[in-house]
Structures are given as structure tokens and as C-alpha cells.
XYZ file of C-alpha atoms in Angstrom:
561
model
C -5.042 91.806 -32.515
C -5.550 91.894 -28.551
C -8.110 94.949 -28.017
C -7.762 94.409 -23.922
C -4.101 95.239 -24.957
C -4.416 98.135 -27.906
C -3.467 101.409 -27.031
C -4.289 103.104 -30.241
C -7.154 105.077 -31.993
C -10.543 103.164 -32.559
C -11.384 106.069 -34.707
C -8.688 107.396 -36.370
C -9.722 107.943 -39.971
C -8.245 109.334 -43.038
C -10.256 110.114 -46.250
C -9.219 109.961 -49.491
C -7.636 113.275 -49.482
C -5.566 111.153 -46.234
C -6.631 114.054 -44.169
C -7.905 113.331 -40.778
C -11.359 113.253 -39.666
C -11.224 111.642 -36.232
C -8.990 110.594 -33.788
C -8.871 109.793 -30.063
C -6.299 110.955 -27.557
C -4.155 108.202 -27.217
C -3.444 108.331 -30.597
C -2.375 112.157 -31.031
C -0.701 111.189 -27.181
C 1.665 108.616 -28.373
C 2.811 110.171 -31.247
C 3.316 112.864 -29.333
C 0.843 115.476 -31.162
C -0.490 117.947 -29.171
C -2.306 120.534 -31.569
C -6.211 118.869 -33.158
C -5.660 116.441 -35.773
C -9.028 117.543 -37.470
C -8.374 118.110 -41.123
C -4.850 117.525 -41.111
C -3.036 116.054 -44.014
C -0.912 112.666 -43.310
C 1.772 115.017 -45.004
C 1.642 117.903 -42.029
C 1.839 114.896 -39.183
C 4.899 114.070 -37.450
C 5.134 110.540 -37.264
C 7.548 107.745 -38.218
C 7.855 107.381 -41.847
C 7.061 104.183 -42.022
C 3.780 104.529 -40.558
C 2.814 107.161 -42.801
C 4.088 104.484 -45.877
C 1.634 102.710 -44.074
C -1.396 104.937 -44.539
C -0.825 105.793 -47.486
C -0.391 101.759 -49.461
C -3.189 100.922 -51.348
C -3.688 97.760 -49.428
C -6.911 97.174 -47.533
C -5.857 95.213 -44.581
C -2.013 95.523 -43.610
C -0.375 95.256 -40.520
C 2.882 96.858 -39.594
C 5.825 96.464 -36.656
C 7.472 99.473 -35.761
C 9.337 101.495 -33.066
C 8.398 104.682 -31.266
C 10.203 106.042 -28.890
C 11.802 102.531 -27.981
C 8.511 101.031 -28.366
C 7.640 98.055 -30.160
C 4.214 98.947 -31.832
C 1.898 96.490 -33.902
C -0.405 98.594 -36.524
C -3.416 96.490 -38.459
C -5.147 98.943 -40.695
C -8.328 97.604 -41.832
C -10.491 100.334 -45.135
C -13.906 100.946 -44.517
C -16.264 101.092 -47.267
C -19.980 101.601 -47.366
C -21.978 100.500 -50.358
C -19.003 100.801 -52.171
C -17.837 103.971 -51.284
C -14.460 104.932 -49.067
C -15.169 105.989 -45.608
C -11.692 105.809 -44.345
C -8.911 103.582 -43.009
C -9.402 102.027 -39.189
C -6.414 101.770 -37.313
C -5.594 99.359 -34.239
C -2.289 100.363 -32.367
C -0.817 97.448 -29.612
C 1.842 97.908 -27.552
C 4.447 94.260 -28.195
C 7.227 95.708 -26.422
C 7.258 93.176 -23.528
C 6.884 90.058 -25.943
C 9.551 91.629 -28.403
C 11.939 91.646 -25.451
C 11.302 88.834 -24.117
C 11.683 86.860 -27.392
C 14.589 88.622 -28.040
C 16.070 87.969 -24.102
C 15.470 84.187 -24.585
C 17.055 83.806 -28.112
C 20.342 86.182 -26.102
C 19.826 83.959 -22.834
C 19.910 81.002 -25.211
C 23.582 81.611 -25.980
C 25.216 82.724 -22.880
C 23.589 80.753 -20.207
C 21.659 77.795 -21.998
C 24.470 75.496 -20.350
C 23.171 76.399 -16.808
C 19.823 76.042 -17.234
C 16.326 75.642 -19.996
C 15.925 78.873 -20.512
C 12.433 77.980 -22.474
C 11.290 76.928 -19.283
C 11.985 80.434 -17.326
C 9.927 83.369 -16.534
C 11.380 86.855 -17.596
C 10.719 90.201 -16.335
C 12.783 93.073 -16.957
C 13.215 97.029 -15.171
C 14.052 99.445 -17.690
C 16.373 102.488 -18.064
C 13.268 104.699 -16.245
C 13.245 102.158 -13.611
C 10.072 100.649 -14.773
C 9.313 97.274 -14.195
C 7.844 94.973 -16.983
C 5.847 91.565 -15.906
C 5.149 88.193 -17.570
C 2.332 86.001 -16.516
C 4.630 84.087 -16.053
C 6.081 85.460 -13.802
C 2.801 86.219 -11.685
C 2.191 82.593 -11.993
C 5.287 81.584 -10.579
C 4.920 83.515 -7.582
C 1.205 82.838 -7.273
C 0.171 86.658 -7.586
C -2.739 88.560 -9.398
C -1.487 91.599 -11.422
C -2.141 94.742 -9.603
C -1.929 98.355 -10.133
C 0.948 100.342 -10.032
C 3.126 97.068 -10.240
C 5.094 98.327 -12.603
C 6.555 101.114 -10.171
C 7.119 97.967 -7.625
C 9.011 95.059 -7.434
C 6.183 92.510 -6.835
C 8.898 89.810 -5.023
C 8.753 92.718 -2.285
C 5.227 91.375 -1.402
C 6.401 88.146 -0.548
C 9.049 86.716 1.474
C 12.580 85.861 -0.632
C 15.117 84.004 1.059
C 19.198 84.071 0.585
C 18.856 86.431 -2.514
C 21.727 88.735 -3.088
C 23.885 88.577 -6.135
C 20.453 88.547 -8.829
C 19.040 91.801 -6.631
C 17.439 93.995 -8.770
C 19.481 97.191 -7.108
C 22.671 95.579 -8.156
C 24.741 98.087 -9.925
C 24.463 98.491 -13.601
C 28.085 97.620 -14.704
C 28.542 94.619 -16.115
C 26.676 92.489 -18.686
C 27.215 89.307 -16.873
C 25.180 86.470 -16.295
C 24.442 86.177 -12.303
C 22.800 82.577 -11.491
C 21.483 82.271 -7.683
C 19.601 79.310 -5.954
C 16.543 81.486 -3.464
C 13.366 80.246 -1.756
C 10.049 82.051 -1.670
C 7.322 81.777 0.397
C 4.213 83.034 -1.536
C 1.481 85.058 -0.180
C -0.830 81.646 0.053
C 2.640 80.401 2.133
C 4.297 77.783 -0.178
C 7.541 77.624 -0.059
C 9.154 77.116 -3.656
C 12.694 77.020 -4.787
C 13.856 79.260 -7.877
C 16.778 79.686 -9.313
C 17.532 83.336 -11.207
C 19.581 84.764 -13.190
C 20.136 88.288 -13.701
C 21.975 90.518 -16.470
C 22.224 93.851 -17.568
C 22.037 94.897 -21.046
C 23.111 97.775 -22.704
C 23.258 99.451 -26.709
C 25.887 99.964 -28.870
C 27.474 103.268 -27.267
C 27.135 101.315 -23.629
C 24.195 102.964 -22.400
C 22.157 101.020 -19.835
C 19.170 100.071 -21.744
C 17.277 97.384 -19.071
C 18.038 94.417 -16.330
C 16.901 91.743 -17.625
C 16.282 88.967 -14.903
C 14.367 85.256 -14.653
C 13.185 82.606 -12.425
C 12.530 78.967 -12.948
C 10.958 76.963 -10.512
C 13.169 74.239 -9.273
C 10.659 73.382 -6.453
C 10.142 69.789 -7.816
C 14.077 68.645 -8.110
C 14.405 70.316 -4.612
C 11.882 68.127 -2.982
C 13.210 65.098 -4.802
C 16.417 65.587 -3.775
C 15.646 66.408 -0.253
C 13.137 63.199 -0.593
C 16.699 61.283 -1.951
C 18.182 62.158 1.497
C 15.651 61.498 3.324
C 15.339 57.764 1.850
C 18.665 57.231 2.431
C 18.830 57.917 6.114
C 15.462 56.115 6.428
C 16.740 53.302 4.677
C 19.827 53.290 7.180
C 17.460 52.162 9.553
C 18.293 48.186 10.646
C 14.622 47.905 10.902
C 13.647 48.045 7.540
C 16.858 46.293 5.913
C 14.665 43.620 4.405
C 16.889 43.399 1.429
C 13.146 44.589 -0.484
C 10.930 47.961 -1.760
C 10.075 50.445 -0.017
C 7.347 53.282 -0.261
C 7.430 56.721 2.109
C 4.407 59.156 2.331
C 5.140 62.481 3.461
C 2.083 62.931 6.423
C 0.193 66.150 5.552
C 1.841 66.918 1.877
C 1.352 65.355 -1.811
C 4.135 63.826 -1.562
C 4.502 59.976 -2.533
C 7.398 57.491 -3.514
C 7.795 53.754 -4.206
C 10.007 52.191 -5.219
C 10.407 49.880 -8.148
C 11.244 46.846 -5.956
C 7.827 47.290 -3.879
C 5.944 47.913 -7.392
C 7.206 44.635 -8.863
C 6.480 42.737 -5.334
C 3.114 43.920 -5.421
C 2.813 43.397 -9.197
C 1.409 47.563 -9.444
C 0.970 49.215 -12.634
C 4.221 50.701 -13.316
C 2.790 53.533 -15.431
C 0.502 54.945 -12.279
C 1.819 57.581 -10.189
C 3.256 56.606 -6.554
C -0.025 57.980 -5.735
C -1.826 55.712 -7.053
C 0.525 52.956 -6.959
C 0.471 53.028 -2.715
C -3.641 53.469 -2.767
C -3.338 50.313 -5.120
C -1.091 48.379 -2.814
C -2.981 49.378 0.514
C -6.295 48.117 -1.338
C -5.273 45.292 -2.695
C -4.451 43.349 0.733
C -7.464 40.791 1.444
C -8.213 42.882 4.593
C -7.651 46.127 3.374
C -10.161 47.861 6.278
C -7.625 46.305 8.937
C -4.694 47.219 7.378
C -5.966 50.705 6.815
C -7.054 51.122 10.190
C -3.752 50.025 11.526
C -2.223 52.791 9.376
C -4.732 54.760 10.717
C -3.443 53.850 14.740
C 0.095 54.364 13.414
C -0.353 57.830 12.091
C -2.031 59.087 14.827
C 0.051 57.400 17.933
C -1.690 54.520 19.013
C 0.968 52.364 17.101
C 4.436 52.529 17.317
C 5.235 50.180 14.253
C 3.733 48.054 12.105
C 5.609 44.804 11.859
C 3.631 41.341 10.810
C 2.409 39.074 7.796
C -0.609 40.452 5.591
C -2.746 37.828 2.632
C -2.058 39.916 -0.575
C -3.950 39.691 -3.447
C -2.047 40.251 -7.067
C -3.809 42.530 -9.081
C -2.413 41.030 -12.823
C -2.609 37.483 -11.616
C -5.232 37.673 -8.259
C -3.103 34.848 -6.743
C -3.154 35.362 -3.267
C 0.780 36.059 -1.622
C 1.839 36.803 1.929
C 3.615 40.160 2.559
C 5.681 40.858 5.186
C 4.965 44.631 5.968
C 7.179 46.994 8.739
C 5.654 50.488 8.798
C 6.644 53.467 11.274
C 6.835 56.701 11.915
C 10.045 59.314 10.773
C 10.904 62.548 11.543
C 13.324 64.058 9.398
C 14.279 67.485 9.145
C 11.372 68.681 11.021
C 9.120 66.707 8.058
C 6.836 64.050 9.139
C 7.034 60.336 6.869
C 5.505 57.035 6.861
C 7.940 54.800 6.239
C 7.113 51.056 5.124
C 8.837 48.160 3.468
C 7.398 45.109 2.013
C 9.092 41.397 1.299
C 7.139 38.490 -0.672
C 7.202 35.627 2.388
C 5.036 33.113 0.230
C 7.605 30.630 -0.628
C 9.885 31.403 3.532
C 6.002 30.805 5.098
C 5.374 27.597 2.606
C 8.500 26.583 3.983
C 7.990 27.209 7.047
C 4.887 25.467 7.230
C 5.961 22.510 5.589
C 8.726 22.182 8.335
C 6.177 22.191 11.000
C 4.255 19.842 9.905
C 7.184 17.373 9.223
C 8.319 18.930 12.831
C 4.527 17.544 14.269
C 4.697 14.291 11.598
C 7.898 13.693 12.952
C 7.370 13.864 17.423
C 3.757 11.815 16.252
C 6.076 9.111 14.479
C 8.742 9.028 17.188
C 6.213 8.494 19.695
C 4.864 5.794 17.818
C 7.856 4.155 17.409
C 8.928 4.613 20.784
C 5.289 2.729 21.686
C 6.450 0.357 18.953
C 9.660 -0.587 20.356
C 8.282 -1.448 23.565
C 5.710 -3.351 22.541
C 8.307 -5.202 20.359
C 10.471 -5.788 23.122
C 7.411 -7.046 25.791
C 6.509 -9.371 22.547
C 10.176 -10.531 22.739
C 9.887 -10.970 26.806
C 7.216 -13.117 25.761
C 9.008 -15.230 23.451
C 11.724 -15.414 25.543
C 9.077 -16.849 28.490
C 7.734 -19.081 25.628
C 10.747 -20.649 25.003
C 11.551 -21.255 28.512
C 8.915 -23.074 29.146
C 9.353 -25.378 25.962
C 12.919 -25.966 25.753
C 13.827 -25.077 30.239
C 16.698 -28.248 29.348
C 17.555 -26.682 26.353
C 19.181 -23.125 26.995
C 21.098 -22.898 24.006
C 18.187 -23.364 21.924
C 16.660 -20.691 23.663
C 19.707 -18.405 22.883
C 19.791 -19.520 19.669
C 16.243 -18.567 18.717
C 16.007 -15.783 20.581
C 18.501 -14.132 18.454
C 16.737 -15.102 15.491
C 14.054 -12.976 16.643
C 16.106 -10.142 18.090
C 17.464 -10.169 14.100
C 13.904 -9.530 13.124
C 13.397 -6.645 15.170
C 16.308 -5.259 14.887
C 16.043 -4.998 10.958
C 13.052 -3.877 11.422
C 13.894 -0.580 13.121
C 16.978 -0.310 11.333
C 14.966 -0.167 7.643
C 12.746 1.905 9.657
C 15.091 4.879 10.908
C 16.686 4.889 6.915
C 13.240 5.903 5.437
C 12.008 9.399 5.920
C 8.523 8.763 6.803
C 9.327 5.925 9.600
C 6.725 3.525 8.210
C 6.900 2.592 4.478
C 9.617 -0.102 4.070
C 10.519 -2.033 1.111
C 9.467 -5.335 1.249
C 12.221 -6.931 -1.199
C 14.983 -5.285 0.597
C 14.051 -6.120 4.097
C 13.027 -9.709 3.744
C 16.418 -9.781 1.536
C 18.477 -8.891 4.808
C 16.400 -10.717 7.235
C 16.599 -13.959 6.157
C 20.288 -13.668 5.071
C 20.644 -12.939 8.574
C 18.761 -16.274 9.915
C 20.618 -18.042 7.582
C 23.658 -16.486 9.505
C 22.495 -17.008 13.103
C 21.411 -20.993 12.226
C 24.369 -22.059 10.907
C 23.354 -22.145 7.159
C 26.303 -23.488 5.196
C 25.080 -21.168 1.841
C 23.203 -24.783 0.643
C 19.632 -23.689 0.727
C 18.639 -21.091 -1.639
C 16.873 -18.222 -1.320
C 13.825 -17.130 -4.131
C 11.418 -14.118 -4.243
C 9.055 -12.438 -5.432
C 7.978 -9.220 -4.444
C 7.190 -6.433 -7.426
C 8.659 -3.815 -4.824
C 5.921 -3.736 -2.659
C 5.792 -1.003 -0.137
C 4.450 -2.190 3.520
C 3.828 -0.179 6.528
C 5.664 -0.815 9.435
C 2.785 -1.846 11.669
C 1.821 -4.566 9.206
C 5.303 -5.554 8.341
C 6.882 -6.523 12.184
C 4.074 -9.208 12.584
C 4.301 -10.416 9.277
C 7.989 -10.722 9.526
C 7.949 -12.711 12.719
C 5.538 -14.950 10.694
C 8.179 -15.260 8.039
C 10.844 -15.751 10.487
C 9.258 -18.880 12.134
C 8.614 -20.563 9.420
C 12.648 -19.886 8.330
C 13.710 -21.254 11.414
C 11.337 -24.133 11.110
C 12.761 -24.750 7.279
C 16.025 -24.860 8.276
C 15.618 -26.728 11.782
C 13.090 -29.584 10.614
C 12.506 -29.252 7.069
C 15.316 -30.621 5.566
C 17.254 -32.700 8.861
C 17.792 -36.261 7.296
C 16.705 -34.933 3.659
C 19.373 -35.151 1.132
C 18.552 -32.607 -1.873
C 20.945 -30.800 -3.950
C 18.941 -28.019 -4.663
C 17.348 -26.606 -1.306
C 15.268 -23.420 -1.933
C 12.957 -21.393 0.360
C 10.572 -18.901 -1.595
C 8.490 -15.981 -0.334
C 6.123 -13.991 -2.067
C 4.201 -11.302 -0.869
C 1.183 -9.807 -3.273
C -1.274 -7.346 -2.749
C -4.538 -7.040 -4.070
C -6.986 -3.907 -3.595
C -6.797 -4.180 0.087
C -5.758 -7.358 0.993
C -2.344 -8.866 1.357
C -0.795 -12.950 0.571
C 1.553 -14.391 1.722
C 3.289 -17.373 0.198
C 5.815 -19.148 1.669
C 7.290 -22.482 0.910
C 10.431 -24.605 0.736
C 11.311 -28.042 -0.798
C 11.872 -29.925 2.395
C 10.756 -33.461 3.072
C 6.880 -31.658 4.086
C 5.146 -31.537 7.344
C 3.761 -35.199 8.975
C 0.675 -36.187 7.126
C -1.543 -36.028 10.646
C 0.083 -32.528 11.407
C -2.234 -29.872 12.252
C -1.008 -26.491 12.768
C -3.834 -25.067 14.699
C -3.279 -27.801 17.356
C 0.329 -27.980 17.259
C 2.245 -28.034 20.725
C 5.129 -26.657 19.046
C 6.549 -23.076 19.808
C 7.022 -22.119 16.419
C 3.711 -22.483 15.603
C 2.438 -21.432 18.517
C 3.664 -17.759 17.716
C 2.206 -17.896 14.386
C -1.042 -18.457 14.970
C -1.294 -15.296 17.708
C 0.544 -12.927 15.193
C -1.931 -14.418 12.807
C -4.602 -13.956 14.972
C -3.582 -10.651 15.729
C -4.035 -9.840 11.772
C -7.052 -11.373 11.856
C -6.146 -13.517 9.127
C -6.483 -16.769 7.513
C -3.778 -18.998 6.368
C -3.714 -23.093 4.914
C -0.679 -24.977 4.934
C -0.385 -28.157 2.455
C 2.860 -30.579 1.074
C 3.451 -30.364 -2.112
C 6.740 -31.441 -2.862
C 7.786 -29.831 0.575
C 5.986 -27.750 2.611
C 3.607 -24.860 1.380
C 2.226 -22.015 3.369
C -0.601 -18.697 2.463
C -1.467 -16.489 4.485
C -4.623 -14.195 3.602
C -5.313 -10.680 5.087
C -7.142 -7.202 4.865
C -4.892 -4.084 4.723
């Protein structure tokens, strides 16, 4: 029993004769008993029967429901005994009337307008026949208002400002028991602005006599603002600036109000079960300079930036792998509201990209500058050779042609296995000696009878080391097929080249089975032109080489790498 809310007699006793030996005055008041109550019998009292029943059941403690004068009463006796012996019955009276309504309203409501709206979720209030107006909590709540006195001679939505009400008024005329459903705004005395929707319906008894207007409010303040928030989004997202195709998060400047959404919370890798709140503190703190990116939220809030547009180092919070965020972030005004509007894109794989392309970009000007320095040192070697041969063969011009080709062939398989390699440098050596001397076989009039062996394991060379080498190799061709076998009748000619490398240094073995060098020859003080070249490309290596017969003529060639 709520004693803040009893209305009935603390001391209302009856002895065992059920005659009264004290009362107080609301008691005698709301039954309506105006003479003294002292030493009446329960029998001479005018009161509901059912009370008397009441009083008069031999039942210690009891409590009753009934209805006086359109009042919903709760009774709890509770008999008083003192060392065994009655002193009388103790009687608690509490007015329910609001409650019984109210349950009774909602299970009514239920039916005829539980297809508009959760009723369970309302607040009800109610003015009665005597125009007396009867106030939930929850309805105080709602409103954000203190009970006062005399509030149930006033409407207490007078005392604060109620926007595009009309049809749920609470003067609208008592005709009808339909259900009247209107969307209104309040602004409450603290000034928040809240959006209700109320319904309002009259109800009367069985001979149609108004009985009370029953009305209710729910608080639709939440939906509003996410609806509104919707709209907003959408015309923010409209934006060209921010059509990055990725999430997006907007904080309302000023207010509580927060959204992400789940595009931006899976590209940051949030918590999905924290509130936007927390999810956009988590995303701002998790960049590896948060204070900078902060602050420069901090400029763009209050002016000094107009936008926010570059490339932030993001740190996952499930995996702490650092990512690179592109972030745009401005400033919207919508509907007189103030947002911060920012999208994010994961640029981690475009920047890897990106940065892989520039360095082929600066891999690739460094090689074509190098092989633009190549070429022309290739062709001043070749200017060389060409002077070189003048000077040997000057009555021989067709020999000068003729091996001045050979060595244009070299170079110009040289660059062409070059260009068809992505890196400009690493050439096979298999294929390229393959082609090369094919093509001196070609150029000195090779009739297909000398073979061609090797033996190369698909060794990889560098460019740099290969155009010497191959000018080495081409020599000693031309020298095979000039002067190694002239006058030598063999049915099997052959020319082999091997090139190994160990650790760091590279051989070279070359032979053929011509008729040999000249027993006295010695290539490091030969007068020929052939040999000539090879010992300066030789030189240039900075290698050492032997050459030897042995059933024709056998050359290796020793070098670091």
C-alpha cells in the first residue's frame, strides 16, 4: 500500500461490538458522513455494502477493490491485537482510480488503434466529466515537467509551447468516440524540441453519457531525427565531392547526434556493436597521428579549413596493420543544422600501386639513360673497329664490309634481346648466343656444314658484361670460320661455347675442331685484328684467358662478376 498516496483513516477502528471508536476526517469525508462516527455501529453507517462485508469477515489482513462515487478505492484492513486481546481493525484507504483507467484505456486503446501505433509505449492522461484533469508520470516525464499544484484544474501542455496541434485539442467537442491521431512538436520549458504523436478519444457509459477524454502522447523524437538525419545524408551524399564509391560518417556540430555508416565501420575494421559515438572517437583515434588529424578537425570546425581532403597512416584496431585512408571532411549546412561531413576509402593497395609504378617510372628513365650511354659507346667501339680494320685490310674493302657487319650483328642482337626483357639488363645467355652466331654463320657465307654445340644451364648475364663478352665470342667465330678450317677437310665441323659461372666469377670456353692455331702463335703478340680486339675487351674485363690445340683450337676465358 502507497501511504504518500492513501487517502483514508489511519485510525479508524471498530471493536468487537464493530462500533466505532476513532476515525479521522477523510474517512467520514469520503464516505460522505457528516454526523461523529463515535460509537456508531457498522450497521447505522452508510457505506457500500461491500465494504461493510469487509469489516465485518473474520479475516485478519484483507484487502478489497471497490467503487465510490466513480472511484476506484483499494482497502487493506490489517486487526490489531495486544497481548492477545482485540483492539480493533486498522484500515488503509488509496485512491487507484488513475491506474484503473489507465489499465483499462490501454487494454481499449489496444483494440482500436494498436495498428497505428505501441500503445504500451504511450503516456495517458485523461479530463473527466467535471473537467478535471488526471496526470501520469509519464506524462510529466515526457514533457520534462515537475508535478505542481492545482495541475489538475490546468492543462500542463499550456505551460509549454505545442506546435500544429488541432484535431487531439482537449476542447474538442465531446461527440464522437473516435480515435483522433496527430503528429505535434513541443518545445519544453528546458527548450527541447520533441516530436509526439497523440491520439485523442472520448469515452462515454452505457446510456451515452460523457464519462472522460481520454488522450496520449508518445515520443517520436528519435524516428524524427533519423529520418530528418536520412535526408540529410542523402543530399550530403549528392555531393560530387564525397562520391568515393566508400562510408561515410556525419556529426551533427553542437548536438548528440552521430552516424556511420557500415561501409566506413568495416574500412576502419570498428567494433560493430559500439555506438556511432564511439565508433567515430574510435576511428579519429586510431589514425597514427591522431593529434594532427584532430587538430585539423579542430581548424575545420571552427573556419580555418575549408575541407579536409588528403591521405592519413591508419592503424587497424583487430589486426594493428597499418593502412592508408583517404579522408575528405567539410562543412554542411542543412536546414539551418550544422554537420561534419567525412568519407573515408582504403588507398593501401591504389598507393602500393602507385608507388610501385614510380619506381619502375624512375628504374625505367635510369635504364634508358643507360642504354642510351650504352649505345653510344657501342657505336664509338664500332667507329673504332671500323678504323681498325681500315688500317689492316685499306686494299681489302670488302673485308672490311664484311666484318663490319659481323659486328653490327652483335650489337644489334644485343639491344634487340635487350628492349624484349623488362628490366633492360638480364639477358639469356642460351638464347642470345643461339641467334648471334646463327647470324655470323649467315653474314660469312656458312653453307650449314659446321655445327653449332652449347652449353649454357640458362645462365642469366647482365647486359654490361654480356656486349664485351659477345664481341669476344664473335671474333673468335669469325676467326673459326675464316682460318680455322680453310684447306681442312672434316665431315663433322663443330664450334662449342660454354659459359659457367661460379660464385662470382664467370668462364668462358670456346673451341672448334679446326686444323689449330700455328705452333709459334702467340695471341698476346699477334698482329692480327681479330685478336687485337680481344685482348682490349679482355683487358677491359680485366680478365685472364689461355688458348691451346687440342684437336683444333681451344680457348678460356676467366673473370670476376
Amino acid at each position: 500500500m502507497n501511504f504518500e498516496k492513501s487517502i483514508g483513516a489511519h485510525v479508524i477502528f471498530f471493536d468487537g461490538n464493530y462500533c466505532v471508536k476513532g476515525y479521522n476526517d477523510s474517512f467520514a469525508n469520503f464516505f460522505d458522513i457528516e454526523e461523529d462516527l463515535t460509537g456508531k455501529h457498522i450497521d447505522d453507517l452508510e457505506m457500500p455494502a461491500d465494504f461493510a462485508d469487509f469489516i465485518l469477515s473474520g479475516e485478519e489482513e484483507i484487502e478489497l477493490s471497490l467503487n465510490v462515487k466513480n472511484r476506484w478505492i483499494d482497502v487493506k484492513k490489517e486487526t490489531i491485537n495486544t497481548n492477545g486481546a482485540l483492539i480493533g481493525h486498522f484500515f488503509i484507504l488509496e485512491d487507484v482510480t488513475d491506474q484503473i483507467i489507465n489499465n483499462q484505456e490501454l487494454i481499449a486503446l489496444n483494440s482500436v488503434i494498436g495498428d497505428v501505433q505501441d500503445v504500451m509505449s504511450m503516456s495517458i492522461h485523461f479530463k473527466d466529466a467535471e473537467g478535471k484533469y488526471h496526470w501520469t508520470p509519464e506524462t510529466y516525464a515526457l514533457i520534462d515537467r515537475e508535478p505542481r499544484l492545482g495541475d489538475e484544474n490546468n492543462n500542463i501542455f499550456d505551460s509549454i509551447t505545442v506546435q500544429n496541434l488541432d484535431n487531439i485539442a482537449d476542447n474538442r467537442p465531446n461527440i464522437d468516440d473516435d480515435v483522433y491521431v496527430e503528429d505535434f512538436t513541443i518545445i519544453t520549458e528546458s527548450g527541447k524540441t520533441k516530436y509526439l504523436r497523440g491520439t485523442a478519444h472520448n469515452v462515454f457509459d452505457d446510456e451515452g453519457n460523457f464519462l472522460r477524454l481520454i488522450m496520449t502522447a508518445q515520443d517520436l523524437t528519435k524516428e524524427h531525427l533519423q529520418e530528418a538525419n536520412l535526408k540529410i545524408l542523402d543530399s550530403l551524399m549528392s555531393d560530387s565531392n564525397y562520391q568515393l564509391g566508400v562510408g561515410s560518417y556525419v556529426h551533427e556540430i553542437g548536438s548528440d547526434y552521430f552516424c556511420i555508416s557500415k561501409e566506413a565501420v568495416d574500412i576502419a575494421e570498428l567494433n560493430e556493436n559500439e555506438d556511432s559515438h564511439m565508433q567515430l572517437k574510435s576511428l579519429s583515434g586510431n589514425f597514427v597521428d591522431s593529434d594532427a588529424f584532430k587538430k585539423e578537425v579542430g581548424k575545420l570546425i571552427s573556419g580555418e579549413l575549408d575541407k579536409i581532403d588528403n591521405v592519413w597512416e591508419y592503424k587497424s584496431p583487430k589486426t594493428g596493420q597499418i593502412k592508408k585512408l583517404h579522408v575528405i571532411n567539410s562543412i554542411k549546412v542543412v536546414g539551418g543544422r550544422i554537420f561534419s561531413f567525412g568519407g573515408i576509402k582504403d588507398v593501401t593497395s591504389e598507393m602500393e600501386k602507385q608507388e610501385k609504378l614510380k619506381h619502375h617510372n624512375m628504374e625505367l628513365e635510369m635504364l634508358i639513360r643507360e642504354s642510351n650511354h650504352r649505345i653510344k659507346n657501342n657505336l664509338n667501339l664500332l667507329l673504332r673497329f671500323i678504323s681498325l680494320e681500315k688500317r689492316f685490310n685499306k686494299n681489302n674493302p670488302e673485308k672490311i664490309i664484311e666484318n663490319t657487319v659481323g659486328r653490327i650483328e652483335s650489337f644489334s642482337l644485343l639491344h634487340e634481346k635487350i628492349y624484349n626483357v623488362d628490366n633492360f639488363k638480364d639477358i639469356n645467355v642460351e638464347e642470345y648466343l643461339n641467334s648471334l652466331i646463327s647470324g655470323l654463320y649467315s653474314i660469312f657465307g656458312d653453307d650449314g656444314s659446321i655445327n653449332y654445340n652449347s652449353n649454357n644451364n640458362e645462365l642469366i648475364l647482365n647486359s654490361e658484361i654480356l656486349v664485351p663478352l659477345s664481341l669476344i665470342i664473335t671474333e673468335l667465330v669469325i676467326n673459326s670460320i675464316k682460318y680455322g678450317y680453310v684447306d681442312y677437310e672434316l665431315d663433322n665441323k663443330a664450334i662449342n661455347v660454354s659459359v659457367d659461372k661460379f660464385d662470382n666469377k664467370l668462364i668462358l670456353h670456346y673451341s672448334d675442331n679446326g686444323k689449330g692455331l700455328p705452333k709459334d702463335f702467340n695471341p698476346h703478340k699477334s698482329i692480327g685484328l681479330g685478336w687485337r680486339i680481344i685482348n682490349s675487351l679482355i683487358s677491359q674485363l680485366e680478365g685472364e684467358y689461355e688458348v691451346f690445340n687440342d684437336d683444333g683450337m681451344h680457348f678460356k676465358l676467366t673473370f670476376n662478376i
